[in-house]
Amino acid sequence: MRSMLFALLLSAAVPFAAVAQTADELKNDEKTPGDVLVYGMGYSANRFSPLIQINKENVSKLVPIWAYSLADLQGGEAFPLIKDGVVYATTHNATVAVDALTGKQIWRVIHDYPPETLRVVCCGIVNRGAAIYEGMVIRALMDDRLVALDAATGKEIWTVSSPEPATAENGYAMTGAPLIVNGVVITGVAGAEFSHRGFLEGYDAKTGKHLWRLYTVPAKGEPGSETWEGDSQLTGGGSTWLTGTYDSELDLVYWGAGNPAPWNPRARKGDNLFTNSVFAVRPKTGERVWYFQTSPQDPFDYDAVQTPVIATINVGGTPRKVVIQANRGGFLYVLDAKDGKLIAANPYGKVNWASGIDMKTGRPMVTDVFTDALAGKSVTVWPSVSGVTNWQHMSFSPSTGMLYINTLHVGMTYQAGDPPKLAPGRPAGAPTVKRTVVTDDPNIRGYLKAVDPMTGKSKWEVPYKSPNYSSTMVTASNLVFTGVMTGEFQALDADTGKLLWSFQTPSGIIGQPVTWERNGKQYVTVMSGIGGVYAQRGGDPNLANLPTGVSLWTFALFDK
């Protein structure tokens, strides 16, 4: 059954400014803090704002100015976009436009799906945001469609299905926000847990025409296929479910590929290229320029999908443009942005499956924990399947030179049984793998850390009873904003980690804070609403009675 769209055009009296965005406006997003046009607050995904009106001295006066209910019980992970006084936000089945100063709804579109769609979504029925371009709001839908809506009215301009749309048979889904580069909409796909081959795709932003597809798992006979035993690459995984970044000088898009499938490594001997890799592609063609694999033949579901951050940092006394990934497996990688050469790799959380990274080969120096797991023995491994980070995004401050990362402090027991027999669309995990969460301190399951990108060492750490699945944002006034699983929205001193302000929202926060400016006043916006895989399956007693419900909140300094 074909999905249907219903646009509820409300509050027509709300004034609406011009919303056309050019490719140049997107490139300059980091330099124009009045609007937030690109996922990650700019193509480099630094999530850094030059705004300083809200600072350490006055942040305690921050108050909510409006809240808007998105009427969703599944979880709020979306990145809000702000353009000309309008906030655009998404859930798994809705796209909304809201007046940025009042919270008044301008329009709301509901997206319907065939009944089978949500049954093959692995790890939380969520959406992480939209993209905005030339007067359109463009987003991915869970049944592998892209839709472009008129930013002023919500009216559909075009919709297109992926050449391989989601079905119960193939297990594909789209949960990430698109990235638009020079008129090309680039989007990834989820579903490695359902035995497919992951890919990255490009579409024409004006028409929705499909331009290219790059598989993360090679077909038989293609380069990299020799790293898969037999026909195991046919169900090889390698999802691309988080959003990438773009460097306009090098004309390279950076993206991450997820875990191989099935979880059981005994069914897929070899390095399993190009899963668990960071890679660079040409946005116009999808040509892969370089790749770096983080964990060959990964048995632990250590996705390498975490958004690669682009930054210029000091390397050996010389400024160097790099790509930084806080990898799920617990190592912080610094790669040369031009060629992917490994510059640094250090643990930034508790890791026992590898003792370090070989700087000559880039391969992890695995321990008995890893080799015993491959042999089918029961092991206790750190981190857990959730990783030291999961999907939540870090921020980077060029002022302090630090990364601000919400980390998990959870391990697991793991044992792989006999190799499963798989076909596309069949579950690729639990049937032959046993995994149970373990902790070494019941009062600490996560930290917010200020981390040196070159060493992985923390300048400061703040412990939390539950890990924070919210992203972080940092400002030039040296404030770090983040959300807490139990619902607090917080501002901390970027230099010390001291808590400076906190506000209790109605549900847990797993969203992405942004800051912006309108009429000379600075605002901060974040989505609240617990959900996602950790809340559902993490066994965390601190979250047992937490209410659900997604809402959008905007804060500003109190005016006397």
PDB file of C-alpha atoms in Angstrom, residues 313-315 323-326 331-335 343-348 395-397 400-404 449-459:
ATOM      1  CA  ILE A 313      44.195  20.840  14.732  1.00  0.00           C
ATOM      2  CA  ASN A 314      47.849  21.010  15.732  1.00  0.00           C
ATOM      3  CA  VAL A 315      49.718  17.885  14.629  1.00  0.00           C
ATOM      4  CA  VAL A 323      38.696  13.907  10.160  1.00  0.00           C
ATOM      5  CA  ILE A 324      37.967  12.775  13.729  1.00  0.00           C
ATOM      6  CA  GLN A 325      35.750   9.868  14.681  1.00  0.00           C
ATOM      7  CA  ALA A 326      34.842   8.816  18.212  1.00  0.00           C
ATOM      8  CA  PHE A 331      39.062   4.300  20.026  1.00  0.00           C
ATOM      9  CA  LEU A 332      39.284   7.933  18.957  1.00  0.00           C
ATOM     10  CA  TYR A 333      40.631   8.117  15.400  1.00  0.00           C
ATOM     11  CA  VAL A 334      42.295  11.127  13.772  1.00  0.00           C
ATOM     12  CA  LEU A 335      42.706  10.746   9.999  1.00  0.00           C
ATOM     13  CA  ILE A 343      47.452  10.230  12.468  1.00  0.00           C
ATOM     14  CA  ALA A 344      46.349   9.174  15.954  1.00  0.00           C
ATOM     15  CA  ALA A 345      44.237   6.446  17.562  1.00  0.00           C
ATOM     16  CA  ASN A 346      43.705   6.201  21.304  1.00  0.00           C
ATOM     17  CA  PRO A 347      41.073   4.805  23.665  1.00  0.00           C
ATOM     18  CA  TYR A 348      38.689   7.350  25.172  1.00  0.00           C
ATOM     19  CA  SER A 395      31.162  18.658  19.449  1.00  0.00           C
ATOM     20  CA  PHE A 396      34.528  20.325  18.879  1.00  0.00           C
ATOM     21  CA  SER A 397      35.581  23.747  20.107  1.00  0.00           C
ATOM     22  CA  THR A 400      39.577  25.031  23.676  1.00  0.00           C
ATOM     23  CA  GLY A 401      40.794  22.424  21.185  1.00  0.00           C
ATOM     24  CA  MET A 402      38.677  19.838  22.988  1.00  0.00           C
ATOM     25  CA  LEU A 403      36.008  17.364  21.932  1.00  0.00           C
ATOM     26  CA  TYR A 404      32.926  17.126  24.141  1.00  0.00           C
ATOM     27  CA  LYS A 449      34.041  14.115  28.800  1.00  0.00           C
ATOM     28  CA  ALA A 450      36.266  16.876  27.463  1.00  0.00           C
ATOM     29  CA  VAL A 451      38.729  14.896  25.343  1.00  0.00           C
ATOM     30  CA  ASP A 452      41.994  15.812  23.644  1.00  0.00           C
ATOM     31  CA  PRO A 453      41.633  14.547  20.052  1.00  0.00           C
ATOM     32  CA  MET A 454      45.306  13.607  19.715  1.00  0.00           C
ATOM     33  CA  THR A 455      45.618  11.611  22.953  1.00  0.00           C
ATOM     34  CA  GLY A 456      42.106  10.478  23.864  1.00  0.00           C
ATOM     35  CA  LYS A 457      42.757  11.695  27.401  1.00  0.00           C
ATOM     36  CA  SER A 458      40.121  13.619  29.317  1.00  0.00           C
ATOM     37  CA  LYS A 459      40.650  17.107  30.672  1.00  0.00           C
TER      38      LYS A 459
END
